Short mmCIF file of C-alpha atoms in Angstrom, two decimals:
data_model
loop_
_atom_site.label_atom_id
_atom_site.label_comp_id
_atom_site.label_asym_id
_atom_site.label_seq_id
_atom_site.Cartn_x
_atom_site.Cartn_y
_atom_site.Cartn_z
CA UNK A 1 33.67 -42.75 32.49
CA UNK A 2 30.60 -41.24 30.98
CA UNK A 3 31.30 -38.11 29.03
CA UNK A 4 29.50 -34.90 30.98
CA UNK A 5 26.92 -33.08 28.68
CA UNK A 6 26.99 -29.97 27.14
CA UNK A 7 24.35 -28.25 25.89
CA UNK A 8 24.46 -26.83 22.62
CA UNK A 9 23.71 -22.97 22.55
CA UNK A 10 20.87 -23.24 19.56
CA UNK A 11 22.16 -21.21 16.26
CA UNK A 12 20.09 -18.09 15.50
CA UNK A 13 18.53 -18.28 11.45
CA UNK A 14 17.03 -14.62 10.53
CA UNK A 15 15.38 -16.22 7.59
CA UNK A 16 13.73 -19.13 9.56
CA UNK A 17 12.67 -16.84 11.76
CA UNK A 18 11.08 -14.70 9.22
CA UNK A 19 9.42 -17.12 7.20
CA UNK A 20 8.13 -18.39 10.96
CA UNK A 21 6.62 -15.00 11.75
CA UNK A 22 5.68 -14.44 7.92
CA UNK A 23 4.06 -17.44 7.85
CA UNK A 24 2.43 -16.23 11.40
CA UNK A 25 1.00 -13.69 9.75
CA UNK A 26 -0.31 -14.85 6.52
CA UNK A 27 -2.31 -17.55 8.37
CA UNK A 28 -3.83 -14.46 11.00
CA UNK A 29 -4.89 -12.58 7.52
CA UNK A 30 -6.54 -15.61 6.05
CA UNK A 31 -8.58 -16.89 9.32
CA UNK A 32 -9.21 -13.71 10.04
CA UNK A 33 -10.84 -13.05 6.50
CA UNK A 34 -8.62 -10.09 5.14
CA UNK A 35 -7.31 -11.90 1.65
CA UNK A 36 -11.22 -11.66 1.10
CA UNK A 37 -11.39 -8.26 1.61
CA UNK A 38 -8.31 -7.82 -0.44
CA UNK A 39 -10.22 -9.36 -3.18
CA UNK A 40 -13.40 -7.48 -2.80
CA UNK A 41 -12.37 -3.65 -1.76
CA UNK A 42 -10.99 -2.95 -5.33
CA UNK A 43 -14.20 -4.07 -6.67
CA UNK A 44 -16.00 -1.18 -4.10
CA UNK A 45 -13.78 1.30 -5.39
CA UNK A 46 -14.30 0.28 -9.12
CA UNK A 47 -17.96 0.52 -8.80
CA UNK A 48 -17.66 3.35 -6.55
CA UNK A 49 -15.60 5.35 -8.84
CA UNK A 50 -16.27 4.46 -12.27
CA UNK A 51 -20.34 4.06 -12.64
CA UNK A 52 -21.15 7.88 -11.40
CA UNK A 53 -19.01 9.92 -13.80
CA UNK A 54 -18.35 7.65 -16.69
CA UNK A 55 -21.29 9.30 -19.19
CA UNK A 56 -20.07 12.66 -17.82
CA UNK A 57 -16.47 11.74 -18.97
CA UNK A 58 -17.81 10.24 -22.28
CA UNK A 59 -19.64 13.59 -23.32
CA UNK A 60 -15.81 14.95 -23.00
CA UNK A 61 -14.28 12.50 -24.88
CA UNK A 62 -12.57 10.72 -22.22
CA UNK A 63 -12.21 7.09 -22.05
CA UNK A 64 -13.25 7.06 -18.32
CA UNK A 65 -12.12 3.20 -17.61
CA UNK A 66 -8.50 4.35 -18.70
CA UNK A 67 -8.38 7.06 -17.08
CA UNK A 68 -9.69 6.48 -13.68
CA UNK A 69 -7.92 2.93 -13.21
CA UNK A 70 -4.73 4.61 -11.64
CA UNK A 71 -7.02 5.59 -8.54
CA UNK A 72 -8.72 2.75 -8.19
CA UNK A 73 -5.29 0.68 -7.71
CA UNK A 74 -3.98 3.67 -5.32
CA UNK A 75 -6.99 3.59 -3.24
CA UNK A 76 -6.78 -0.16 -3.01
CA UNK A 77 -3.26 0.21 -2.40
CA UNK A 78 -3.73 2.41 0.41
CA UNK A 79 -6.21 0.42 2.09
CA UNK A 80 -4.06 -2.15 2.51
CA UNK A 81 -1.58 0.08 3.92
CA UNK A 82 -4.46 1.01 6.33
CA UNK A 83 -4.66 -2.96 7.15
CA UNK A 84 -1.16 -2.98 7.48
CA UNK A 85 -1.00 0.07 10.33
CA UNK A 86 -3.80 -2.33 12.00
CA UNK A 87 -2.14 -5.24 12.46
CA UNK A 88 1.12 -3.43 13.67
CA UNK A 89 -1.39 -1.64 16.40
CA UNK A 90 -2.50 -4.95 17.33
CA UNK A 91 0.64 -6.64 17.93
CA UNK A 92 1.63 -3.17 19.86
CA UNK A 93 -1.18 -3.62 22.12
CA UNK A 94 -1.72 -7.05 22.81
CA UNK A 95 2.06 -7.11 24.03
CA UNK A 96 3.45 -9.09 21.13
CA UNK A 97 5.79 -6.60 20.47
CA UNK A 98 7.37 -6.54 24.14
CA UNK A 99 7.58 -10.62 23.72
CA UNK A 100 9.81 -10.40 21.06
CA UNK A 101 12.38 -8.42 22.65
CA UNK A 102 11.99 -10.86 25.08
CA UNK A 103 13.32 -13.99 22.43
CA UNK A 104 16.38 -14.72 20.31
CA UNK A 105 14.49 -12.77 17.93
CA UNK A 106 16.68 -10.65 15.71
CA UNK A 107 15.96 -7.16 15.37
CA UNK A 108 14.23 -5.98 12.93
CA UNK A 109 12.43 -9.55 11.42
CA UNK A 110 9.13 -8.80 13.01
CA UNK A 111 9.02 -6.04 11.02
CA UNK A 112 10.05 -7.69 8.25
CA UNK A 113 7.48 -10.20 8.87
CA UNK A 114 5.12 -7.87 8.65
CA UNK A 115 6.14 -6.01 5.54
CA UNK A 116 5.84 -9.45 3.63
CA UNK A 117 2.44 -9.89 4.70
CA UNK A 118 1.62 -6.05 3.26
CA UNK A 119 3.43 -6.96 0.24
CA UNK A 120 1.10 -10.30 0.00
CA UNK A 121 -1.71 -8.19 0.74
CA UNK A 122 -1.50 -5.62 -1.65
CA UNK A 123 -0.49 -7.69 -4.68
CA UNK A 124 -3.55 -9.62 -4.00
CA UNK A 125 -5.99 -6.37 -3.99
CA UNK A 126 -3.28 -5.13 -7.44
CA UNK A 127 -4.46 -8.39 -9.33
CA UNK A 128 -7.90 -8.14 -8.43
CA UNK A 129 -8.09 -4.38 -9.39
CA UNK A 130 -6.49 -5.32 -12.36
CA UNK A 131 -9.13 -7.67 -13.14
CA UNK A 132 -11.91 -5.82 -12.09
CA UNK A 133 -10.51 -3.04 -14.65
CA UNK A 134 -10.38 -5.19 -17.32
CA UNK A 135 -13.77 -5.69 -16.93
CA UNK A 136 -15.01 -2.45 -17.17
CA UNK A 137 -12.54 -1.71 -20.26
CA UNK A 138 -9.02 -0.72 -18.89
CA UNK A 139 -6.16 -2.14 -21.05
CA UNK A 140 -2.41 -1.36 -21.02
CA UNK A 141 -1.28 -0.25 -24.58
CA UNK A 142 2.73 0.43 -23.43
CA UNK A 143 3.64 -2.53 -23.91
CA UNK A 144 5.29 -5.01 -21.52
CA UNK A 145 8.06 -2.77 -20.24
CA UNK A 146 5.45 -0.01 -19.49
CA UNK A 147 3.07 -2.70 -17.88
CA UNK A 148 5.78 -3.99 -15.62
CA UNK A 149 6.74 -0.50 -14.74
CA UNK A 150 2.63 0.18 -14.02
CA UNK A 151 2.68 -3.25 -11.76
CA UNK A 152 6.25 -1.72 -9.74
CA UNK A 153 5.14 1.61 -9.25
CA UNK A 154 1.91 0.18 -7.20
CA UNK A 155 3.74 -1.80 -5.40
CA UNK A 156 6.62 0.37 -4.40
CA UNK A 157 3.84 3.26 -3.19
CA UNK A 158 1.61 0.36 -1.84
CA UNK A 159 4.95 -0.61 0.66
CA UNK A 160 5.72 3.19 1.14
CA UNK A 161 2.22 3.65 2.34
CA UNK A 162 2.30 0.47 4.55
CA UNK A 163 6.05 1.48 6.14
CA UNK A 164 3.91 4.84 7.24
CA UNK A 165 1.05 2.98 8.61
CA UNK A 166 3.21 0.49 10.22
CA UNK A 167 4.76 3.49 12.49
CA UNK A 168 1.71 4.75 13.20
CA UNK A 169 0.13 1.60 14.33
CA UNK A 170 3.05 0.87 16.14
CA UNK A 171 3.32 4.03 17.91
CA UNK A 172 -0.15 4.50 18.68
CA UNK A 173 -1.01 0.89 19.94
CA UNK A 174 -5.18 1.42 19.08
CA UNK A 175 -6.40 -0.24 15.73
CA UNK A 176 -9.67 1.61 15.62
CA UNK A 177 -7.76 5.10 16.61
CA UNK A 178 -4.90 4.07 13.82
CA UNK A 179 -7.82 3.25 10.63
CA UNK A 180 -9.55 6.67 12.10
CA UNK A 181 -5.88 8.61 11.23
CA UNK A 182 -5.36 6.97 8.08
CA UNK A 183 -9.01 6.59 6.59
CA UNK A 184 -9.28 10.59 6.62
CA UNK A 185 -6.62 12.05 4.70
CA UNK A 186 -6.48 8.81 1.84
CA UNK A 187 -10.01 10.24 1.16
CA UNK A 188 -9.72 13.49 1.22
CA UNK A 189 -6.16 13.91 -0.60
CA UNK A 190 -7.73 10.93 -3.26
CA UNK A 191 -11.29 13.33 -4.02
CA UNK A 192 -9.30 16.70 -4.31
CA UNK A 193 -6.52 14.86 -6.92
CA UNK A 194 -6.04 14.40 -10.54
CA UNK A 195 -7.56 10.33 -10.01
CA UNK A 196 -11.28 11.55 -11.07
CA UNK A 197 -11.32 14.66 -13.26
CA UNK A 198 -8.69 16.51 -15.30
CA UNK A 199 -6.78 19.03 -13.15
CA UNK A 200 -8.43 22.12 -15.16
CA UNK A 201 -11.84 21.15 -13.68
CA UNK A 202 -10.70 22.25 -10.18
CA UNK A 203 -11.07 25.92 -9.49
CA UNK A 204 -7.96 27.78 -10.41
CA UNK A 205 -6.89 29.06 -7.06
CA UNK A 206 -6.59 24.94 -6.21
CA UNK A 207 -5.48 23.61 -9.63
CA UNK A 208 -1.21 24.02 -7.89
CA UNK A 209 -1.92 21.87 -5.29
CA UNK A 210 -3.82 19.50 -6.83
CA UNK A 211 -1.72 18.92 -9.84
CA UNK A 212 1.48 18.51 -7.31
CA UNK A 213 0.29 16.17 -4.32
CA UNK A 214 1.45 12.94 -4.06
CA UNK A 215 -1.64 11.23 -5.07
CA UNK A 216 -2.16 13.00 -8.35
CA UNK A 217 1.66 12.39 -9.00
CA UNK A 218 1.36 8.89 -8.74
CA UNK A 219 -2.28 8.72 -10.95
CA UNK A 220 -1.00 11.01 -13.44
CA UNK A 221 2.59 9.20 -13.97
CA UNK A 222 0.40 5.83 -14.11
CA UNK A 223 -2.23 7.02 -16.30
CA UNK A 224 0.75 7.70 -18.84
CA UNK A 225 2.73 4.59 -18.26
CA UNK A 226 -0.79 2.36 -18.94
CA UNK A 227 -1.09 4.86 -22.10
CA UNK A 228 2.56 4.17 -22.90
CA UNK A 229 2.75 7.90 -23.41
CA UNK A 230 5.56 8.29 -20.34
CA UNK A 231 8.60 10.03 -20.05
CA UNK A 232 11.32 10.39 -17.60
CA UNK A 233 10.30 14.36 -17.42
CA UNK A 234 6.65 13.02 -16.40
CA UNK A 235 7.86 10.03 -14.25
CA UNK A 236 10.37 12.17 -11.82
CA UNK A 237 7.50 13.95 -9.57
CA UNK A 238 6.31 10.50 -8.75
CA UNK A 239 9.41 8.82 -8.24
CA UNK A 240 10.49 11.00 -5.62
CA UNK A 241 7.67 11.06 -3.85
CA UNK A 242 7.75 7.15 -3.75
CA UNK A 243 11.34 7.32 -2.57
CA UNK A 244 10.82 10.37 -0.27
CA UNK A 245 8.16 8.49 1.49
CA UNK A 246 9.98 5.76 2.25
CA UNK A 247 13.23 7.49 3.24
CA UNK A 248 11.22 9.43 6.09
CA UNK A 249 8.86 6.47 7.16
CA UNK A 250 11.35 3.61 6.53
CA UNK A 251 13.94 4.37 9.42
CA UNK A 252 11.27 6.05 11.54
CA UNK A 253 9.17 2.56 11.44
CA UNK A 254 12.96 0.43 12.26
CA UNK A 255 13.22 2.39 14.96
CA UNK A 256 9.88 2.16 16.03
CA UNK A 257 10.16 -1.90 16.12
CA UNK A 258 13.29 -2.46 17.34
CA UNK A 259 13.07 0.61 20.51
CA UNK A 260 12.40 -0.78 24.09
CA UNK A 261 9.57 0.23 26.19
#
């Protein structure tokens, strides 16, 4: 008597899922030309930034290559944070999102998914900042430790910065509406900040603010680190606002990707 057929229920991976949807998204990014843009906005900002102020800066004294290099890797790290809020928009509003609930999809990997292409994206845009610095004269002189410190920091506020555009793309389901809310204040917070002049060139009455936001946190902190001139004391303002950021956006963007409707 022939044996009656079962059928097997199929075993769920996480990773192979992940590396499915990573690997999703990667290949999106490259058709779609962003690792090229990755490559070629850091070399905006450098011109951008360094050519208008650098004989300014050298009638002060200031090697302007060193010290404007921290800004140039935040802005490029916050575009691709801004790239990052895109593509979550995208899959918001093109349904992908809803599909996924819809599949033996695990919570929370599409997410993930995403995440490792922002984490792709940005060290791709680090590397060619980094390269584009060199050429203009940047060097570390902290020695390894303090250039592997320099490379973590950028990437740790590079994913803090994506996990926040992530929501926001997510929540608001319109690419162009999502680069419009995040374009704004990574210009304005970047021009009023420590990345471009010394704080005692602002006016007094905005020298507190400007010395404490985030952004002139993180330039100051990696200005040092390049300099190998850091200390804890100098490092703490910028390592909580690295962690603070991603202990408000992090669960807020989980829930975000995993809710229904």
């Amino acid at each position: 008597m022939a044996r009656s057929g079962r059928h097997r229920r199929p075993t769920l991976s996480g990773t192979q899922q992940w590396l499915a949807l990573s690997g999703r998204s990667l290949h999106t990014m490259w058709t779609s030309g962003q690792f090229l843009i990755a490559v070629l906005a850091p070399a905006i900002f450098t011109i951008g930034f360094y050519l208008p102020l650098r004989l300014v800066m050298q009638f002060q004294g200031i090697d302007y290559a060193q010290f404007v290099m921290p800004i140039i890797v935040l802005q490029a790290m916050a575009f691709t944070a801004i790239s990052a809020a895109g593509r979550a928009a995208y899959e918001a509003s093109n349904g992908m999102n809803d599909r996924f609930q819809t599949m033996p999809i695990m919570a929370g990997v599409p997410l993930m998914s995403r995440m490792t292409a922002a984490l792709v994206h940005c060290t791709i845009s680090l590397i060619a900042a980094l390269v584009y610095g060199y050429m203009i004269g940047f060097r570390f002189s902290g020695g390894t430790q303090n250039t592997l410190l320099f490379l973590g920091m950028s990437l740790a506020i590079a994913m803090a910065l994506s996990l926040m555009g992530d929501l926001i793309g997510t929540l608001s389901k319109s690419p162009e509406m999502t680069s419009q809310a995040l374009t704004l204040p990574q210009l304005i917070l970047g021009m009023f900040s420590a990345g471009f002049v010394p704080v005692a060139q602002f006016p007094s009455w905005s020298q507190a603010f400007v010395r404490n936001q985030p952004i002139s946190q993180f330039a100051i902190s990696m200005r040092n680190i390049a300099d190998g001139t850091i200390t804890m004391h100098m490092l703490t303002p910028a390592l909580l606002w690295c962690v603070g950021l991603a202990l408000v956006f992090g669960p807020l963007t989980i829930w975000a990707s995993v809710r229904r409707g």
